[in-house]
Amino acid sequence: MRTAEIKRKTKETDIEIFLKLDGDGEVNVNTGIGFFDHMLTAFGVHSGVDLQINCIGDLNVDAHHTVEDTGIVLGQAFAKALGDKAGIARYGSAFVPMDEALAFCSLDISGRPFLVFDSDFNDDRIGEYDTCLSEEFFRAFAFNSGITLHIKKEYGKNDHHVAEAIFKAVAHALKEAMEIKGDKVLSTKGVL
């Protein structure tokens, strides 16, 4: 069973994450940042994983530590749950529209972390969420999960729609890449 439970406590955040890759999208998220919870919920539901996230962060400072550290721990949970990656499709890509916005993601569960984040936002915030933290979240996630992750905003004006399209595009690409297609590691090296 492809599952992971990770706990990480620092002076800035206290995070617990449970992840089941072969779930049915049962998601419960509480980070104290409403819009971020909304994005993580969409991420879990659209990737088809069961996901429980509880985070207590130093929101009196700002949202940065909470968002980045959640990306770190979620990435660690995916890496652990994927194990040796035997049999996975490895690659995934998705275009996701959200009203006037369109986002694209292509990724490789390669063991070689990298992030290309090609998106801008019109405003600094969506509710209590700093839009610049989207890139920080995905960087932390990519580097701790070992995923090569490319994200692009094709177009869009409403920042809520743009962010949601991005999170859902990553989720759908990840769902495709995590799918079990055989029993061997998809690599000429024999390992990922």
PDB file of C-alpha atoms in Angstrom, residues 14-156:
ATOM      1  CA  ASP A  14       4.277  21.938  13.481  1.00  0.00           C
ATOM      2  CA  ILE A  15       3.015  19.770  10.610  1.00  0.00           C
ATOM      3  CA  GLU A  16       1.458  16.313  10.357  1.00  0.00           C
ATOM      4  CA  ILE A  17       0.599  14.800   6.981  1.00  0.00           C
ATOM      5  CA  PHE A  18      -0.975  11.461   6.116  1.00  0.00           C
ATOM      6  CA  LEU A  19      -1.018  10.469   2.443  1.00  0.00           C
ATOM      7  CA  LYS A  20      -2.488   7.464   0.649  1.00  0.00           C
ATOM      8  CA  LEU A  21      -1.739   7.509  -3.068  1.00  0.00           C
ATOM      9  CA  ASP A  22      -4.343   4.919  -4.015  1.00  0.00           C
ATOM     10  CA  GLY A  23      -7.198   6.662  -2.274  1.00  0.00           C
ATOM     11  CA  ASP A  24     -10.466   8.140  -3.393  1.00  0.00           C
ATOM     12  CA  GLY A  25      -9.826  11.816  -2.792  1.00  0.00           C
ATOM     13  CA  GLU A  26     -10.772  11.988   0.891  1.00  0.00           C
ATOM     14  CA  VAL A  27      -9.156  15.233   1.989  1.00  0.00           C
ATOM     15  CA  ASN A  28      -9.033  17.148   5.259  1.00  0.00           C
ATOM     16  CA  VAL A  29      -6.737  20.190   5.392  1.00  0.00           C
ATOM     17  CA  ASN A  30      -6.148  22.763   8.099  1.00  0.00           C
ATOM     18  CA  THR A  31      -3.237  25.191   7.762  1.00  0.00           C
ATOM     19  CA  GLY A  32      -4.912  28.301   9.130  1.00  0.00           C
ATOM     20  CA  ILE A  33      -4.822  29.942   5.675  1.00  0.00           C
ATOM     21  CA  GLY A  34      -8.245  29.600   4.084  1.00  0.00           C
ATOM     22  CA  PHE A  35      -7.275  29.959   0.434  1.00  0.00           C
ATOM     23  CA  PHE A  36      -4.265  27.641   0.840  1.00  0.00           C
ATOM     24  CA  ASP A  37      -6.563  25.039   2.425  1.00  0.00           C
ATOM     25  CA  HIS A  38      -8.848  25.432  -0.604  1.00  0.00           C
ATOM     26  CA  MET A  39      -5.918  24.842  -2.997  1.00  0.00           C
ATOM     27  CA  LEU A  40      -4.595  21.819  -1.074  1.00  0.00           C
ATOM     28  CA  THR A  41      -8.093  20.356  -0.951  1.00  0.00           C
ATOM     29  CA  ALA A  42      -8.410  20.754  -4.730  1.00  0.00           C
ATOM     30  CA  PHE A  43      -4.925  19.239  -5.124  1.00  0.00           C
ATOM     31  CA  GLY A  44      -5.901  16.170  -3.094  1.00  0.00           C
ATOM     32  CA  VAL A  45      -9.298  15.660  -4.692  1.00  0.00           C
ATOM     33  CA  HIS A  46      -8.026  16.078  -8.265  1.00  0.00           C
ATOM     34  CA  SER A  47      -4.967  13.861  -7.786  1.00  0.00           C
ATOM     35  CA  GLY A  48      -7.207  11.158  -6.297  1.00  0.00           C
ATOM     36  CA  VAL A  49      -5.155  10.743  -3.126  1.00  0.00           C
ATOM     37  CA  ASP A  50      -6.361  10.569   0.459  1.00  0.00           C
ATOM     38  CA  LEU A  51      -4.747  13.493   2.230  1.00  0.00           C
ATOM     39  CA  GLN A  52      -4.797  14.731   5.809  1.00  0.00           C
ATOM     40  CA  ILE A  53      -2.818  17.901   6.595  1.00  0.00           C
ATOM     41  CA  ASN A  54      -2.662  19.663   9.933  1.00  0.00           C
ATOM     42  CA  CYS A  55      -0.307  22.594  10.276  1.00  0.00           C
ATOM     43  CA  ILE A  56       0.176  25.077  13.069  1.00  0.00           C
ATOM     44  CA  GLY A  57       2.434  27.859  11.829  1.00  0.00           C
ATOM     45  CA  ASP A  58       3.674  31.249  12.912  1.00  0.00           C
ATOM     46  CA  LEU A  59       0.955  33.102  11.014  1.00  0.00           C
ATOM     47  CA  ASN A  60       1.539  36.093  13.310  1.00  0.00           C
ATOM     48  CA  VAL A  61       4.730  36.596  11.227  1.00  0.00           C
ATOM     49  CA  ASP A  62       3.187  35.812   7.826  1.00  0.00           C
ATOM     50  CA  ALA A  63       2.154  32.779   5.767  1.00  0.00           C
ATOM     51  CA  HIS A  64       5.575  31.998   4.273  1.00  0.00           C
ATOM     52  CA  HIS A  65       6.780  29.366   6.756  1.00  0.00           C
ATOM     53  CA  THR A  66       3.415  27.602   6.796  1.00  0.00           C
ATOM     54  CA  VAL A  67       3.166  27.376   3.003  1.00  0.00           C
ATOM     55  CA  GLU A  68       6.795  26.437   2.331  1.00  0.00           C
ATOM     56  CA  ASP A  69       7.017  23.922   5.174  1.00  0.00           C
ATOM     57  CA  THR A  70       3.767  22.284   4.059  1.00  0.00           C
ATOM     58  CA  GLY A  71       5.373  21.882   0.623  1.00  0.00           C
ATOM     59  CA  ILE A  72       8.453  20.308   2.225  1.00  0.00           C
ATOM     60  CA  VAL A  73       6.488  17.774   4.266  1.00  0.00           C
ATOM     61  CA  LEU A  74       4.017  16.988   1.474  1.00  0.00           C
ATOM     62  CA  GLY A  75       6.942  16.386  -0.882  1.00  0.00           C
ATOM     63  CA  GLN A  76       8.574  14.057   1.663  1.00  0.00           C
ATOM     64  CA  ALA A  77       5.302  12.174   2.031  1.00  0.00           C
ATOM     65  CA  PHE A  78       5.001  11.670  -1.747  1.00  0.00           C
ATOM     66  CA  ALA A  79       8.626  10.490  -1.972  1.00  0.00           C
ATOM     67  CA  LYS A  80       8.072   7.984   0.829  1.00  0.00           C
ATOM     68  CA  ALA A  81       4.743   6.725  -0.530  1.00  0.00           C
ATOM     69  CA  LEU A  82       6.161   6.278  -4.043  1.00  0.00           C
ATOM     70  CA  GLY A  83       8.983   4.093  -2.700  1.00  0.00           C
ATOM     71  CA  ASP A  84      11.253   2.720  -5.441  1.00  0.00           C
ATOM     72  CA  LYS A  85       8.759   3.957  -8.092  1.00  0.00           C
ATOM     73  CA  ALA A  86       8.536   0.523  -9.728  1.00  0.00           C
ATOM     74  CA  GLY A  87       5.735   0.302 -12.252  1.00  0.00           C
ATOM     75  CA  ILE A  88       4.651   3.954 -12.251  1.00  0.00           C
ATOM     76  CA  ALA A  89       3.941   5.759 -15.516  1.00  0.00           C
ATOM     77  CA  ARG A  90       6.520   8.345 -14.335  1.00  0.00           C
ATOM     78  CA  TYR A  91       5.426  11.186 -16.662  1.00  0.00           C
ATOM     79  CA  GLY A  92       2.265  13.254 -16.560  1.00  0.00           C
ATOM     80  CA  SER A  93       0.920  16.379 -18.222  1.00  0.00           C
ATOM     81  CA  ALA A  94      -2.316  18.309 -17.959  1.00  0.00           C
ATOM     82  CA  PHE A  95      -3.992  21.478 -19.177  1.00  0.00           C
ATOM     83  CA  VAL A  96      -6.661  22.715 -16.774  1.00  0.00           C
ATOM     84  CA  PRO A  97      -9.072  25.577 -17.490  1.00  0.00           C
ATOM     85  CA  MET A  98     -10.730  27.582 -14.733  1.00  0.00           C
ATOM     86  CA  ASP A  99     -13.146  30.049 -16.298  1.00  0.00           C
ATOM     87  CA  GLU A 100     -10.936  32.585 -18.168  1.00  0.00           C
ATOM     88  CA  ALA A 101      -7.683  31.056 -16.869  1.00  0.00           C
ATOM     89  CA  LEU A 102      -5.704  28.169 -18.333  1.00  0.00           C
ATOM     90  CA  ALA A 103      -2.740  26.450 -16.690  1.00  0.00           C
ATOM     91  CA  PHE A 104      -0.411  23.695 -17.838  1.00  0.00           C
ATOM     92  CA  CYS A 105       1.753  21.248 -15.912  1.00  0.00           C
ATOM     93  CA  SER A 106       4.191  18.635 -17.106  1.00  0.00           C
ATOM     94  CA  LEU A 107       6.179  16.542 -14.643  1.00  0.00           C
ATOM     95  CA  ASP A 108       8.571  13.642 -14.316  1.00  0.00           C
ATOM     96  CA  ILE A 109       8.819  11.594 -11.111  1.00  0.00           C
ATOM     97  CA  SER A 110      12.505  11.260 -11.857  1.00  0.00           C
ATOM     98  CA  GLY A 111      14.364  11.546  -8.578  1.00  0.00           C
ATOM     99  CA  ARG A 112      15.933  14.692 -10.054  1.00  0.00           C
ATOM    100  CA  PRO A 113      14.111  17.632  -8.499  1.00  0.00           C
ATOM    101  CA  PHE A 114      13.658  20.779 -10.523  1.00  0.00           C
ATOM    102  CA  LEU A 115      11.065  23.524 -10.816  1.00  0.00           C
ATOM    103  CA  VAL A 116      10.145  25.814 -13.676  1.00  0.00           C
ATOM    104  CA  PHE A 117       7.351  28.123 -12.518  1.00  0.00           C
ATOM    105  CA  ASP A 118       6.182  30.430 -15.302  1.00  0.00           C
ATOM    106  CA  SER A 119       3.282  32.381 -13.847  1.00  0.00           C
ATOM    107  CA  ASP A 120       2.518  35.841 -12.623  1.00  0.00           C
ATOM    108  CA  PHE A 121      -0.363  37.211 -10.593  1.00  0.00           C
ATOM    109  CA  ASN A 122      -2.131  40.550 -10.753  1.00  0.00           C
ATOM    110  CA  ASP A 123      -2.487  41.048  -7.007  1.00  0.00           C
ATOM    111  CA  ASP A 124      -0.281  40.366  -4.004  1.00  0.00           C
ATOM    112  CA  ARG A 125      -2.918  38.406  -2.110  1.00  0.00           C
ATOM    113  CA  ILE A 126      -5.908  36.138  -2.432  1.00  0.00           C
ATOM    114  CA  GLY A 127      -7.595  36.418   0.945  1.00  0.00           C
ATOM    115  CA  GLU A 128      -4.850  35.792   3.517  1.00  0.00           C
ATOM    116  CA  TYR A 129      -2.698  33.946   0.970  1.00  0.00           C
ATOM    117  CA  ASP A 130       0.297  35.692  -0.613  1.00  0.00           C
ATOM    118  CA  THR A 131       0.247  34.828  -4.317  1.00  0.00           C
ATOM    119  CA  CYS A 132       4.081  34.781  -4.470  1.00  0.00           C
ATOM    120  CA  LEU A 133       3.993  31.771  -2.131  1.00  0.00           C
ATOM    121  CA  SER A 134       2.631  29.538  -4.887  1.00  0.00           C
ATOM    122  CA  GLU A 135       6.108  29.272  -6.392  1.00  0.00           C
ATOM    123  CA  GLU A 136       7.631  28.703  -2.926  1.00  0.00           C
ATOM    124  CA  PHE A 137       5.172  25.869  -2.245  1.00  0.00           C
ATOM    125  CA  PHE A 138       5.840  24.099  -5.534  1.00  0.00           C
ATOM    126  CA  ARG A 139       9.614  24.519  -5.191  1.00  0.00           C
ATOM    127  CA  ALA A 140       9.542  22.927  -1.736  1.00  0.00           C
ATOM    128  CA  PHE A 141       7.239  20.174  -2.996  1.00  0.00           C
ATOM    129  CA  ALA A 142       9.338  19.396  -6.096  1.00  0.00           C
ATOM    130  CA  PHE A 143      12.661  19.342  -4.287  1.00  0.00           C
ATOM    131  CA  ASN A 144      11.422  17.153  -1.440  1.00  0.00           C
ATOM    132  CA  SER A 145       9.494  14.713  -3.636  1.00  0.00           C
ATOM    133  CA  GLY A 146      12.227  14.336  -6.263  1.00  0.00           C
ATOM    134  CA  ILE A 147       9.974  15.541  -9.072  1.00  0.00           C
ATOM    135  CA  THR A 148      10.925  17.569 -12.133  1.00  0.00           C
ATOM    136  CA  LEU A 149       8.010  19.993 -12.247  1.00  0.00           C
ATOM    137  CA  HIS A 150       7.113  22.476 -14.992  1.00  0.00           C
ATOM    138  CA  ILE A 151       4.174  24.823 -14.408  1.00  0.00           C
ATOM    139  CA  LYS A 152       2.929  27.481 -16.798  1.00  0.00           C
ATOM    140  CA  LYS A 153       0.081  29.952 -16.679  1.00  0.00           C
ATOM    141  CA  GLU A 154      -1.088  30.104 -20.269  1.00  0.00           C
ATOM    142  CA  TYR A 155      -3.381  33.058 -19.546  1.00  0.00           C
ATOM    143  CA  GLY A 156      -5.860  34.376 -17.018  1.00  0.00           C
TER     144      GLY A 156
END
